[in-house]
Amino acid sequence: SLLQEIIYMTQEIVKMQEKEPSIVVKEEEDTKDEPVSESGDGAVGGDPPPAVEGAEGPLPSGGQGVEVGGTYMVRRADNTWCQAEVIQKRVNEVENQYEYYVHYENFNRRLDEWVLRDRIMASYDGMEAENGHDLGDSDRKITRNQKRKHDEINHVQKTYAEMDPTTAALEKEHEALTKVKYIDRIQIGRFEIDTWYFSPYPEEYGKCPKLWLCEFCLKYMRLEKTYRYHQGECNIRQPAGKDIYRKGNLSIYEVDGKDYKLYCQNLCLLAKLFLDHKTLYFDVEPFIFYILCEVDRYGAHIVGYFSKEKESPDGNNVACILTLPPYQRKGYGKLLIAFSYELSKLEQVTGSPEKPLSDLGKLSYRSYWSWVLLEILRDFRGTLSIKDLSGMTSITQGDIISTLQSLNLVKYWKGQHVICVTPKLIEEHLKSSEYKKPRLTVDITALRWTPPKKVNKTKKTSISHS
């Protein structure tokens, strides 16, 4: 009857109102044994994260008292408190808290990081910052050389006022484009590595806190299960290109960006996570890449690389150079630098790295140049000019002069630079840990490489645009 139906419907409504609201979580299907789609840009796609339906959940905490653009005292990982600017904020879904992207004043941008609210002090009256680097009065008492060394060791960045107007404008534009680093870490091979800088990975990958990279083909993935599946399917075990150097368990491969475009693009995106001023990502065809690997029975594991232009109008023998963080401080950086100069010697040209160098790059190059020049000056007897040194080492005269000036081994006399050395001064420098012999050196007998033939191009009278 109609009355019974009304009573039944009323009872059902009451039961529904008494029930607590439920949260329904969609579980991901297990696709470990199924192929996943690959995007055209070299990335390997994965499934979207689990969707949550039926409730919004509690609001994230930690959003009070901190404004984007404000300056606060922030506790770093080593428990020191430093003054920092808040650049961006987002919700940390794991902690269900707001976290803030901060830049520590007077520190290199690679130390920028995402921090939770409990590491930010809104009020810091009477507290002294660790990152002031306030030379103040002492700045007048130290030499320019000492100040340069202080800034290099402490990774102090130049202010815009210290740069020329053009450099300052370019630096401001670069900083605006690469201000926030969303990818916090990557997994490549057996290493999980904290990243240093922004890299322009495609949107769906560029905002992930963690990326998974195949250490052999350098494809990038969002999900671990996609990465594990790819490991089982990928049959590449070394970089593309030619193996031109083999010494012990180390190999260097020469890869032409024109022949292996996708691999080189992925390499550039990886490198940008650790290089601030790298601008090459996709136009890789004019470049050759030299990739250093540690080789074992599982394959050739990438350690670092440098790239160079096939034809450099500025005479650069290195465009970008990088040793991945797990392999730093082991001599690999100087091995790559030395290798670039051995190639220049075979080409019978002088070369210099493309500027600007990173702070770590400056230290490595300065140390290498100093060791090479000090070794020659110690053993040489007779008259030696800066031009002679350049011809022997393939280091440019400008780099030689700046290095000798930093060692106080050159004077400017009657309009020219004159080398002024004593055996005692040379030995004192060589005893310093800063200028000691590199742990790894290039064995020229293990190099299998011939310089490319120079193509004589007919000069055009029309104006060319670079």
CSV table of C-alpha atoms in Angstrom, one decimal:
chain,number,residue,atom,x,y,z
A,1,SER,CA,0.0,0.0,0.0
A,2,LEU,CA,1.0,3.7,-0.4
A,3,LEU,CA,1.2,4.1,3.4
A,4,GLN,CA,3.6,1.2,3.8
A,5,GLU,CA,5.8,2.6,1.0
A,6,ILE,CA,6.0,6.0,2.7
A,7,ILE,CA,6.9,4.4,6.1
A,8,TYR,CA,9.6,2.2,4.4
A,9,MET,CA,11.1,5.3,2.6
A,10,THR,CA,11.1,7.3,5.9
A,11,GLN,CA,13.0,4.5,7.7
A,12,GLU,CA,15.6,4.3,4.9
A,13,ILE,CA,16.2,8.1,5.1
A,14,VAL,CA,16.6,8.0,8.9
A,15,LYS,CA,19.2,5.2,8.5
A,16,MET,CA,21.2,7.1,5.9
A,17,GLN,CA,21.3,10.2,8.1
A,18,GLU,CA,22.5,8.2,11.1
A,19,LYS,CA,25.4,6.8,9.0
A,20,GLU,CA,28.8,8.6,9.2
A,21,PRO,CA,30.1,9.9,5.8
A,22,SER,CA,32.5,7.5,4.3
A,23,ILE,CA,35.7,8.1,2.3
A,24,VAL,CA,36.1,6.0,-0.7
A,25,VAL,CA,39.7,5.6,-2.0
A,26,LYS,CA,40.2,4.2,-5.5
A,27,GLU,CA,43.0,1.7,-5.5
A,28,GLU,CA,45.5,1.6,-8.4
A,29,GLU,CA,45.4,-1.4,-10.6
A,30,ASP,CA,48.5,-3.5,-10.5
A,31,THR,CA,50.1,-2.8,-13.9
A,32,LYS,CA,53.6,-4.1,-13.1
A,33,ASP,CA,53.4,-6.6,-15.9
A,34,GLU,CA,51.7,-4.4,-18.4
A,35,PRO,CA,53.5,-2.0,-20.8
A,36,VAL,CA,53.3,1.7,-20.1
A,37,SER,CA,53.0,4.5,-22.7
A,38,GLU,CA,56.1,6.5,-23.6
A,39,SER,CA,55.8,10.2,-24.5
A,40,GLY,CA,57.6,11.7,-27.5
A,41,ASP,CA,59.9,13.8,-25.4
A,42,GLY,CA,61.7,10.8,-23.9
A,43,ALA,CA,59.7,10.6,-20.7
A,44,VAL,CA,58.1,7.4,-19.7
A,45,GLY,CA,54.6,8.0,-18.4
A,46,GLY,CA,52.8,6.4,-15.5
A,47,ASP,CA,49.4,6.1,-13.9
A,48,PRO,CA,47.9,9.1,-12.1
A,49,PRO,CA,48.0,9.0,-8.3
A,50,PRO,CA,45.1,7.5,-6.4
A,51,ALA,CA,42.0,9.7,-6.3
A,52,VAL,CA,40.2,10.4,-3.1
A,53,GLU,CA,36.4,10.8,-3.3
A,54,GLY,CA,33.7,11.6,-0.9
A,55,ALA,CA,35.5,14.0,1.4
A,56,GLU,CA,37.9,16.9,1.3
A,57,GLY,CA,39.8,15.9,4.5
A,58,PRO,CA,41.1,18.2,7.1
A,59,LEU,CA,42.7,21.5,5.9
A,60,PRO,CA,46.5,21.6,5.8
A,61,SER,CA,48.2,23.2,8.8
A,62,GLY,CA,51.1,25.6,9.0
A,63,GLY,CA,49.7,28.3,6.8
A,64,GLN,CA,49.7,31.1,9.5
A,65,GLY,CA,52.2,33.9,10.0
A,66,VAL,CA,54.3,33.4,6.9
A,67,GLU,CA,53.8,35.4,3.8
A,68,VAL,CA,55.3,34.8,0.3
A,69,GLY,CA,57.8,37.5,-0.3
A,70,GLY,CA,58.6,38.0,3.4
A,71,THR,CA,62.0,37.5,5.0
A,72,TYR,CA,62.3,35.3,8.1
A,73,MET,CA,64.8,33.3,10.1
A,74,VAL,CA,64.8,29.7,8.9
A,75,ARG,CA,66.5,26.7,10.4
A,76,ARG,CA,68.7,24.9,7.9
A,77,ALA,CA,69.4,21.1,7.8
A,78,ASP,CA,72.5,21.6,9.9
A,79,ASN,CA,70.4,23.4,12.6
A,80,THR,CA,71.9,26.8,12.0
A,81,TRP,CA,69.5,29.7,11.7
A,82,CYS,CA,69.8,31.9,8.6
A,83,GLN,CA,67.9,34.8,7.1
A,84,ALA,CA,65.8,33.7,4.1
A,85,GLU,CA,63.2,35.0,1.7
A,86,VAL,CA,60.0,33.0,1.1
A,87,ILE,CA,59.6,32.5,-2.6
A,88,GLN,CA,56.6,30.1,-2.9
A,89,LYS,CA,54.3,27.9,-0.9
A,90,ARG,CA,52.5,24.6,-1.5
A,91,VAL,CA,50.7,21.8,0.3
A,92,ASN,CA,52.8,18.8,1.4
A,93,GLU,CA,50.3,16.1,0.8
A,94,VAL,CA,52.2,13.5,2.9
A,95,GLU,CA,52.4,15.8,6.0
A,96,ASN,CA,49.2,17.6,5.2
A,97,GLN,CA,51.0,20.9,5.9
A,98,TYR,CA,52.0,23.9,4.0
A,99,GLU,CA,55.6,24.0,3.1
A,100,TYR,CA,57.6,27.0,1.9
A,101,TYR,CA,60.3,27.4,-0.7
A,102,VAL,CA,63.1,29.6,0.7
A,103,HIS,CA,66.2,31.3,-0.5
A,104,TYR,CA,69.0,31.8,2.0
A,105,GLU,CA,70.4,35.3,1.7
A,106,ASN,CA,74.0,35.5,0.5
A,107,PHE,CA,74.1,31.8,-0.3
A,108,ASN,CA,74.1,30.1,-3.7
A,109,ARG,CA,70.7,29.2,-5.0
A,110,ARG,CA,71.5,25.5,-5.0
A,111,LEU,CA,70.9,25.6,-1.3
A,112,ASP,CA,67.3,26.8,-1.8
A,113,GLU,CA,64.8,24.3,-0.4
A,114,TRP,CA,61.2,23.5,0.6
A,115,VAL,CA,60.8,23.7,4.4
A,116,LEU,CA,57.8,23.0,6.8
A,117,ARG,CA,56.4,25.8,9.0
A,118,ASP,CA,58.1,24.6,12.1
A,119,ARG,CA,61.5,25.6,10.6
A,120,ILE,CA,60.5,29.2,10.1
A,121,MET,CA,60.7,31.8,12.9
A,122,ALA,CA,58.3,34.7,12.3
A,123,SER,CA,60.0,36.9,14.9
A,124,TYR,CA,63.8,37.0,15.5
A,125,ASP,CA,64.5,40.1,17.5
A,126,GLY,CA,68.1,40.1,18.9
A,127,MET,CA,69.0,36.9,17.0
A,128,GLU,CA,72.2,36.8,14.9
A,129,ALA,CA,72.0,35.2,11.5
A,130,GLU,CA,74.7,32.7,10.4
A,131,ASN,CA,74.7,33.8,6.8
A,132,GLY,CA,75.5,37.5,7.1
A,133,HIS,CA,79.0,37.2,5.7
A,134,ASP,CA,79.3,40.8,6.9
A,135,LEU,CA,82.8,41.7,6.1
A,136,GLY,CA,82.0,45.3,7.2
A,137,ASP,CA,85.2,47.1,8.3
A,138,SER,CA,87.3,44.0,7.7
A,139,ASP,CA,86.5,44.3,4.0
A,140,ARG,CA,88.9,47.3,3.8
A,141,LYS,CA,91.7,45.3,5.5
A,142,ILE,CA,91.7,42.3,3.2
A,143,THR,CA,93.1,42.1,-0.4
A,144,ARG,CA,90.8,41.6,-3.4
A,145,ASN,CA,92.4,38.2,-3.8
A,146,GLN,CA,91.5,37.2,-0.3
A,147,LYS,CA,88.0,38.5,-0.7
A,148,ARG,CA,87.6,36.5,-3.9
A,149,LYS,CA,88.8,33.3,-2.1
A,150,HIS,CA,86.4,34.1,0.8
A,151,ASP,CA,83.4,34.4,-1.6
A,152,GLU,CA,84.3,31.3,-3.5
A,153,ILE,CA,84.7,29.1,-0.4
A,154,ASN,CA,81.5,30.4,1.2
A,155,HIS,CA,79.6,30.3,-2.1
A,156,VAL,CA,78.7,34.0,-1.8
A,157,GLN,CA,76.8,35.3,-4.9
A,158,LYS,CA,77.5,38.6,-6.4
A,159,THR,CA,74.9,41.3,-5.8
A,160,TYR,CA,73.3,43.0,-8.8
A,161,ALA,CA,75.2,46.2,-7.9
A,162,GLU,CA,78.5,44.3,-8.3
A,163,MET,CA,77.6,43.2,-11.9
A,164,ASP,CA,77.7,45.2,-15.0
A,165,PRO,CA,74.3,46.4,-16.2
A,166,THR,CA,73.9,43.8,-19.0
A,167,THR,CA,74.9,40.9,-16.8
A,168,ALA,CA,72.6,42.2,-14.0
A,169,ALA,CA,69.6,42.4,-16.4
A,170,LEU,CA,70.3,38.9,-17.7
A,171,GLU,CA,70.7,37.5,-14.2
A,172,LYS,CA,67.4,39.0,-13.1
A,173,GLU,CA,65.6,37.5,-16.1
A,174,HIS,CA,67.2,34.1,-15.5
A,175,GLU,CA,66.3,34.1,-11.8
A,176,ALA,CA,62.7,35.0,-12.5
A,177,LEU,CA,62.4,32.1,-14.9
A,178,THR,CA,64.1,29.5,-12.7
A,179,LYS,CA,63.2,30.8,-9.2
A,180,VAL,CA,61.4,27.8,-7.8
A,181,LYS,CA,62.7,24.2,-7.9
A,182,TYR,CA,59.8,21.7,-7.7
A,183,ILE,CA,61.8,18.5,-8.3
A,184,ASP,CA,63.4,17.9,-4.9
A,185,ARG,CA,65.2,14.7,-5.7
A,186,ILE,CA,65.9,12.0,-8.3
A,187,GLN,CA,66.5,8.3,-8.3
A,188,ILE,CA,69.2,7.3,-10.8
A,189,GLY,CA,70.7,3.8,-10.5
A,190,ARG,CA,71.4,3.1,-6.9
A,191,PHE,CA,71.6,6.8,-5.9
A,192,GLU,CA,68.8,9.0,-4.6
A,193,ILE,CA,70.1,12.6,-5.1
A,194,ASP,CA,68.9,15.9,-3.8
A,195,THR,CA,68.6,18.3,-6.7
A,196,TRP,CA,70.0,21.9,-6.7
A,197,TYR,CA,68.2,23.9,-9.3
A,198,PHE,CA,65.1,24.2,-11.5
A,199,SER,CA,65.0,22.1,-14.7
A,200,PRO,CA,62.4,22.6,-17.5
A,201,TYR,CA,61.0,19.0,-17.5
A,202,PRO,CA,57.5,18.8,-19.2
A,203,GLU,CA,54.8,20.1,-16.9
A,204,GLU,CA,53.5,16.7,-15.7
A,205,TYR,CA,57.0,15.8,-14.7
A,206,GLY,CA,58.4,19.2,-13.7
A,207,LYS,CA,56.1,19.5,-10.7
A,208,CYS,CA,56.8,16.1,-9.2
A,209,PRO,CA,58.7,16.1,-5.9
A,210,LYS,CA,60.7,13.0,-7.2
A,211,LEU,CA,61.6,11.7,-10.6
A,212,TRP,CA,63.0,8.2,-11.5
A,213,LEU,CA,65.6,8.1,-14.2
A,214,CYS,CA,67.1,5.2,-16.1
A,215,GLU,CA,70.8,5.5,-15.6
A,216,PHE,CA,71.5,4.0,-19.0
A,217,CYS,CA,69.0,5.7,-21.4
A,218,LEU,CA,68.2,8.6,-19.1
A,219,LYS,CA,64.4,8.4,-19.6
A,220,TYR,CA,62.5,10.0,-16.7
A,221,MET,CA,59.4,8.6,-15.0
A,222,ARG,CA,57.0,9.7,-12.3
A,223,LEU,CA,56.3,6.4,-10.6
A,224,GLU,CA,58.6,3.8,-9.1
A,225,LYS,CA,56.6,0.9,-10.5
A,226,THR,CA,57.0,2.4,-14.0
A,227,TYR,CA,60.7,2.7,-13.3
A,228,ARG,CA,60.9,-1.0,-12.2
A,229,TYR,CA,59.1,-2.2,-15.2
A,230,HIS,CA,61.4,-0.1,-17.5
A,231,GLN,CA,64.4,-1.6,-15.8
A,232,GLY,CA,63.3,-5.0,-16.9
A,233,GLU,CA,62.5,-3.9,-20.5
A,234,CYS,CA,65.5,-1.5,-21.2
A,235,ASN,CA,68.4,-3.3,-23.0
A,236,ILE,CA,70.7,-0.3,-23.1
A,237,ARG,CA,73.8,-0.7,-20.9
A,238,GLN,CA,76.0,2.2,-22.0
A,239,PRO,CA,75.8,5.7,-23.6
A,240,ALA,CA,75.2,6.0,-27.3
A,241,GLY,CA,78.1,6.9,-29.4
A,242,LYS,CA,81.8,5.8,-29.5
A,243,ASP,CA,83.9,4.5,-26.6
A,244,ILE,CA,87.1,6.7,-27.2
A,245,TYR,CA,88.9,6.2,-23.8
A,246,ARG,CA,89.2,3.2,-21.6
A,247,LYS,CA,91.5,3.0,-18.6
A,248,GLY,CA,90.8,0.5,-15.8
A,249,ASN,CA,87.1,0.7,-15.0
A,250,LEU,CA,86.7,4.2,-16.5
A,251,SER,CA,85.4,4.9,-20.0
A,252,ILE,CA,84.6,8.1,-21.9
A,253,TYR,CA,82.0,8.0,-24.7
A,254,GLU,CA,81.8,10.6,-27.5
A,255,VAL,CA,78.1,11.3,-28.4
A,256,ASP,CA,77.1,13.5,-31.3
A,257,GLY,CA,74.0,15.6,-30.5
A,258,LYS,CA,72.9,15.3,-34.1
A,259,ASP,CA,72.9,11.5,-34.2
A,260,TYR,CA,71.5,10.9,-30.7
A,261,LYS,CA,69.2,13.8,-30.1
A,262,LEU,CA,66.8,12.3,-27.6
A,263,TYR,CA,69.5,10.9,-25.3
A,264,CYS,CA,71.4,14.3,-25.3
A,265,GLN,CA,68.2,16.2,-24.5
A,266,ASN,CA,67.5,14.0,-21.6
A,267,LEU,CA,71.2,14.4,-20.5
A,268,CYS,CA,70.8,18.2,-20.6
A,269,LEU,CA,67.6,18.1,-18.5
A,270,LEU,CA,69.4,16.0,-15.9
A,271,ALA,CA,72.4,18.3,-15.9
A,272,LYS,CA,70.2,21.4,-15.4
A,273,LEU,CA,69.1,20.0,-12.0
A,274,PHE,CA,72.7,20.7,-10.9
A,275,LEU,CA,73.8,23.6,-13.1
A,276,ASP,CA,72.3,27.1,-12.5
A,277,HIS,CA,73.3,28.9,-15.7
A,278,LYS,CA,72.8,26.1,-18.2
A,279,THR,CA,70.5,27.2,-21.1
A,280,LEU,CA,70.9,24.4,-23.6
A,281,TYR,CA,68.1,21.8,-23.3
A,282,PHE,CA,66.7,20.9,-26.7
A,283,ASP,CA,69.0,22.4,-29.4
A,284,VAL,CA,71.7,19.7,-29.0
A,285,GLU,CA,72.7,19.2,-32.7
A,286,PRO,CA,75.6,21.7,-32.7
A,287,PHE,CA,77.2,20.0,-29.7
A,288,ILE,CA,79.3,16.9,-29.0
A,289,PHE,CA,79.0,15.3,-25.5
A,290,TYR,CA,81.8,13.4,-23.7
A,291,ILE,CA,80.4,11.1,-21.1
A,292,LEU,CA,82.5,9.7,-18.3
A,293,CYS,CA,81.3,6.3,-16.9
A,294,GLU,CA,82.3,3.7,-14.3
A,295,VAL,CA,82.1,0.3,-16.0
A,296,ASP,CA,81.2,-2.9,-14.3
A,297,ARG,CA,79.5,-6.2,-15.3
A,298,TYR,CA,76.1,-4.5,-15.1
A,299,GLY,CA,77.0,-1.7,-17.5
A,300,ALA,CA,78.5,1.8,-17.9
A,301,HIS,CA,77.2,4.0,-15.0
A,302,ILE,CA,77.2,7.7,-15.8
A,303,VAL,CA,79.6,9.8,-13.5
A,304,GLY,CA,79.7,13.1,-15.3
A,305,TYR,CA,80.2,14.7,-18.7
A,306,PHE,CA,81.2,17.8,-20.6
A,307,SER,CA,79.9,19.2,-23.9
A,308,LYS,CA,81.6,21.3,-26.5
A,309,GLU,CA,80.5,23.1,-29.6
A,310,LYS,CA,81.5,21.6,-32.9
A,311,GLU,CA,82.5,25.0,-34.0
A,312,SER,CA,83.0,27.6,-31.3
A,313,PRO,CA,83.4,31.2,-32.5
A,314,ASP,CA,84.8,32.2,-29.0
A,315,GLY,CA,87.4,29.4,-28.9
A,316,ASN,CA,85.6,27.5,-26.1
A,317,ASN,CA,86.7,23.8,-25.6
A,318,VAL,CA,83.9,23.2,-23.0
A,319,ALA,CA,80.3,24.4,-23.0
A,320,CYS,CA,79.0,22.7,-19.9
A,321,ILE,CA,80.7,20.4,-17.5
A,322,LEU,CA,79.2,18.4,-14.6
A,323,THR,CA,80.1,15.7,-12.2
A,324,LEU,CA,77.0,14.2,-10.5
A,325,PRO,CA,77.0,14.8,-6.7
A,326,PRO,CA,77.6,11.2,-5.6
A,327,TYR,CA,80.9,11.2,-7.6
A,328,GLN,CA,82.2,14.7,-6.6
A,329,ARG,CA,85.4,15.1,-4.6
A,330,LYS,CA,86.8,12.0,-6.2
A,331,GLY,CA,88.9,13.6,-8.9
A,332,TYR,CA,86.4,13.0,-11.7
A,333,GLY,CA,85.9,16.7,-12.4
A,334,LYS,CA,89.6,17.4,-13.0
A,335,LEU,CA,89.8,14.3,-15.1
A,336,LEU,CA,87.1,15.7,-17.4
A,337,ILE,CA,88.9,19.1,-17.5
A,338,ALA,CA,92.2,17.5,-18.3
A,339,PHE,CA,90.5,15.4,-21.0
A,340,SER,CA,89.1,18.5,-22.7
A,341,TYR,CA,92.6,20.0,-22.9
A,342,GLU,CA,94.1,16.7,-24.3
A,343,LEU,CA,91.5,17.0,-27.1
A,344,SER,CA,92.5,20.6,-27.7
A,345,LYS,CA,96.2,19.6,-27.9
A,346,LEU,CA,95.4,17.0,-30.5
A,347,GLU,CA,93.5,19.7,-32.4
A,348,GLN,CA,96.4,22.1,-32.0
A,349,VAL,CA,94.3,24.9,-30.6
A,350,THR,CA,93.9,26.7,-27.3
A,351,GLY,CA,90.6,26.6,-25.4
A,352,SER,CA,88.7,27.9,-22.5
A,353,PRO,CA,85.5,26.9,-20.7
A,354,GLU,CA,82.4,28.9,-21.6
A,355,LYS,CA,81.6,31.6,-19.1
A,356,PRO,CA,80.1,32.1,-16.6
A,357,LEU,CA,81.5,29.2,-14.6
A,358,SER,CA,79.7,28.0,-11.4
A,359,ASP,CA,81.4,28.6,-8.1
A,360,LEU,CA,82.4,24.9,-8.0
A,361,GLY,CA,83.6,25.1,-11.6
A,362,LYS,CA,85.8,28.1,-10.9
A,363,LEU,CA,87.5,26.3,-8.0
A,364,SER,CA,88.1,23.1,-10.1
A,365,TYR,CA,89.5,25.0,-13.1
A,366,ARG,CA,91.6,27.3,-11.0
A,367,SER,CA,93.1,24.3,-9.1
A,368,TYR,CA,93.7,22.4,-12.4
A,369,TRP,CA,95.3,25.4,-14.2
A,370,SER,CA,97.5,26.1,-11.1
A,371,TRP,CA,98.8,22.5,-10.9
A,372,VAL,CA,99.6,22.3,-14.6
A,373,LEU,CA,101.5,25.6,-14.6
A,374,LEU,CA,103.3,25.0,-11.4
A,375,GLU,CA,104.5,21.6,-12.6
A,376,ILE,CA,106.0,23.2,-15.8
A,377,LEU,CA,107.6,26.1,-14.0
A,378,ARG,CA,109.2,23.8,-11.4
A,379,ASP,CA,110.9,21.6,-14.0
A,380,PHE,CA,111.7,24.2,-16.7
A,381,ARG,CA,115.1,25.8,-17.0
A,382,GLY,CA,115.6,28.9,-19.2
A,383,THR,CA,113.3,31.6,-20.5
A,384,LEU,CA,109.6,30.9,-20.8
A,385,SER,CA,106.9,33.3,-22.0
A,386,ILE,CA,103.1,33.2,-21.4
A,387,LYS,CA,102.7,32.4,-25.1
A,388,ASP,CA,105.0,29.4,-24.7
A,389,LEU,CA,103.0,28.2,-21.7
A,390,SER,CA,99.8,28.5,-23.8
A,391,GLY,CA,101.3,26.5,-26.6
A,392,MET,CA,102.5,23.7,-24.3
A,393,THR,CA,99.2,23.4,-22.4
A,394,SER,CA,96.4,24.6,-24.8
A,395,ILE,CA,95.3,26.9,-21.9
A,396,THR,CA,94.5,30.4,-23.2
A,397,GLN,CA,96.8,33.3,-22.4
A,398,GLY,CA,94.1,35.1,-20.5
A,399,ASP,CA,93.5,32.0,-18.2
A,400,ILE,CA,97.2,31.7,-17.7
A,401,ILE,CA,97.6,35.3,-16.7
A,402,SER,CA,94.7,35.3,-14.3
A,403,THR,CA,96.0,32.0,-12.7
A,404,LEU,CA,99.5,33.3,-12.3
A,405,GLN,CA,98.1,36.5,-10.8
A,406,SER,CA,96.2,34.5,-8.2
A,407,LEU,CA,99.5,32.8,-7.3
A,408,ASN,CA,101.5,36.1,-7.3
A,409,LEU,CA,103.8,34.7,-9.9
A,410,VAL,CA,103.4,37.4,-12.6
A,411,LYS,CA,104.1,41.2,-12.7
A,412,TYR,CA,103.0,43.8,-15.1
A,413,TRP,CA,106.2,45.6,-16.3
A,414,LYS,CA,106.7,48.0,-19.1
A,415,GLY,CA,103.4,47.2,-20.7
A,416,GLN,CA,103.6,43.4,-20.6
A,417,HIS,CA,103.2,40.6,-18.1
A,418,VAL,CA,106.4,39.1,-16.8
A,419,ILE,CA,106.6,35.7,-15.0
A,420,CYS,CA,108.5,36.1,-11.7
A,421,VAL,CA,109.2,32.8,-9.9
A,422,THR,CA,111.6,31.3,-7.5
A,423,PRO,CA,112.0,27.5,-6.8
A,424,LYS,CA,111.1,28.1,-3.2
A,425,LEU,CA,107.9,29.8,-4.1
A,426,ILE,CA,106.9,27.1,-6.5
A,427,GLU,CA,107.5,24.3,-3.9
A,428,GLU,CA,105.5,26.2,-1.3
A,429,HIS,CA,102.5,26.3,-3.7
A,430,LEU,CA,102.9,22.7,-4.7
A,431,LYS,CA,102.8,21.6,-1.0
A,432,SER,CA,99.4,23.2,-0.7
A,433,SER,CA,96.5,20.7,-0.9
A,434,GLU,CA,94.8,23.2,-3.2
A,435,TYR,CA,97.4,22.7,-6.0
A,436,LYS,CA,98.4,19.0,-5.4
A,437,LYS,CA,98.5,16.5,-8.2
A,438,PRO,CA,95.0,15.3,-9.3
A,439,ARG,CA,94.1,11.8,-8.1
A,440,LEU,CA,93.1,10.9,-11.7
A,441,THR,CA,95.1,11.9,-14.8
A,442,VAL,CA,94.6,11.2,-18.5
A,443,ASP,CA,96.6,8.4,-20.0
A,444,ILE,CA,97.1,9.6,-23.5
A,445,THR,CA,98.0,6.1,-24.7
A,446,ALA,CA,94.4,5.0,-23.8
A,447,LEU,CA,92.8,7.7,-26.0
A,448,ARG,CA,91.5,6.5,-29.4
A,449,TRP,CA,90.5,9.7,-31.1
A,450,THR,CA,91.4,11.8,-34.1
A,451,PRO,CA,90.4,15.4,-34.6
A,452,PRO,CA,87.6,16.1,-37.0
A,453,LYS,CA,88.6,17.5,-40.3
A,454,LYS,CA,88.1,21.2,-40.6
A,455,VAL,CA,85.7,22.3,-43.2
A,456,ASN,CA,86.6,25.5,-45.0
A,457,LYS,CA,83.4,27.5,-45.4
A,458,THR,CA,83.2,30.2,-48.0
A,459,LYS,CA,82.6,33.6,-46.4
A,460,LYS,CA,79.3,35.2,-47.0
A,461,THR,CA,79.0,39.0,-47.4
A,462,SER,CA,75.5,39.0,-45.9
A,463,ILE,CA,75.1,39.7,-42.2
A,464,SER,CA,74.5,36.5,-40.2
A,465,HIS,CA,72.4,36.4,-37.0
A,466,SER,CA,73.4,34.2,-34.1
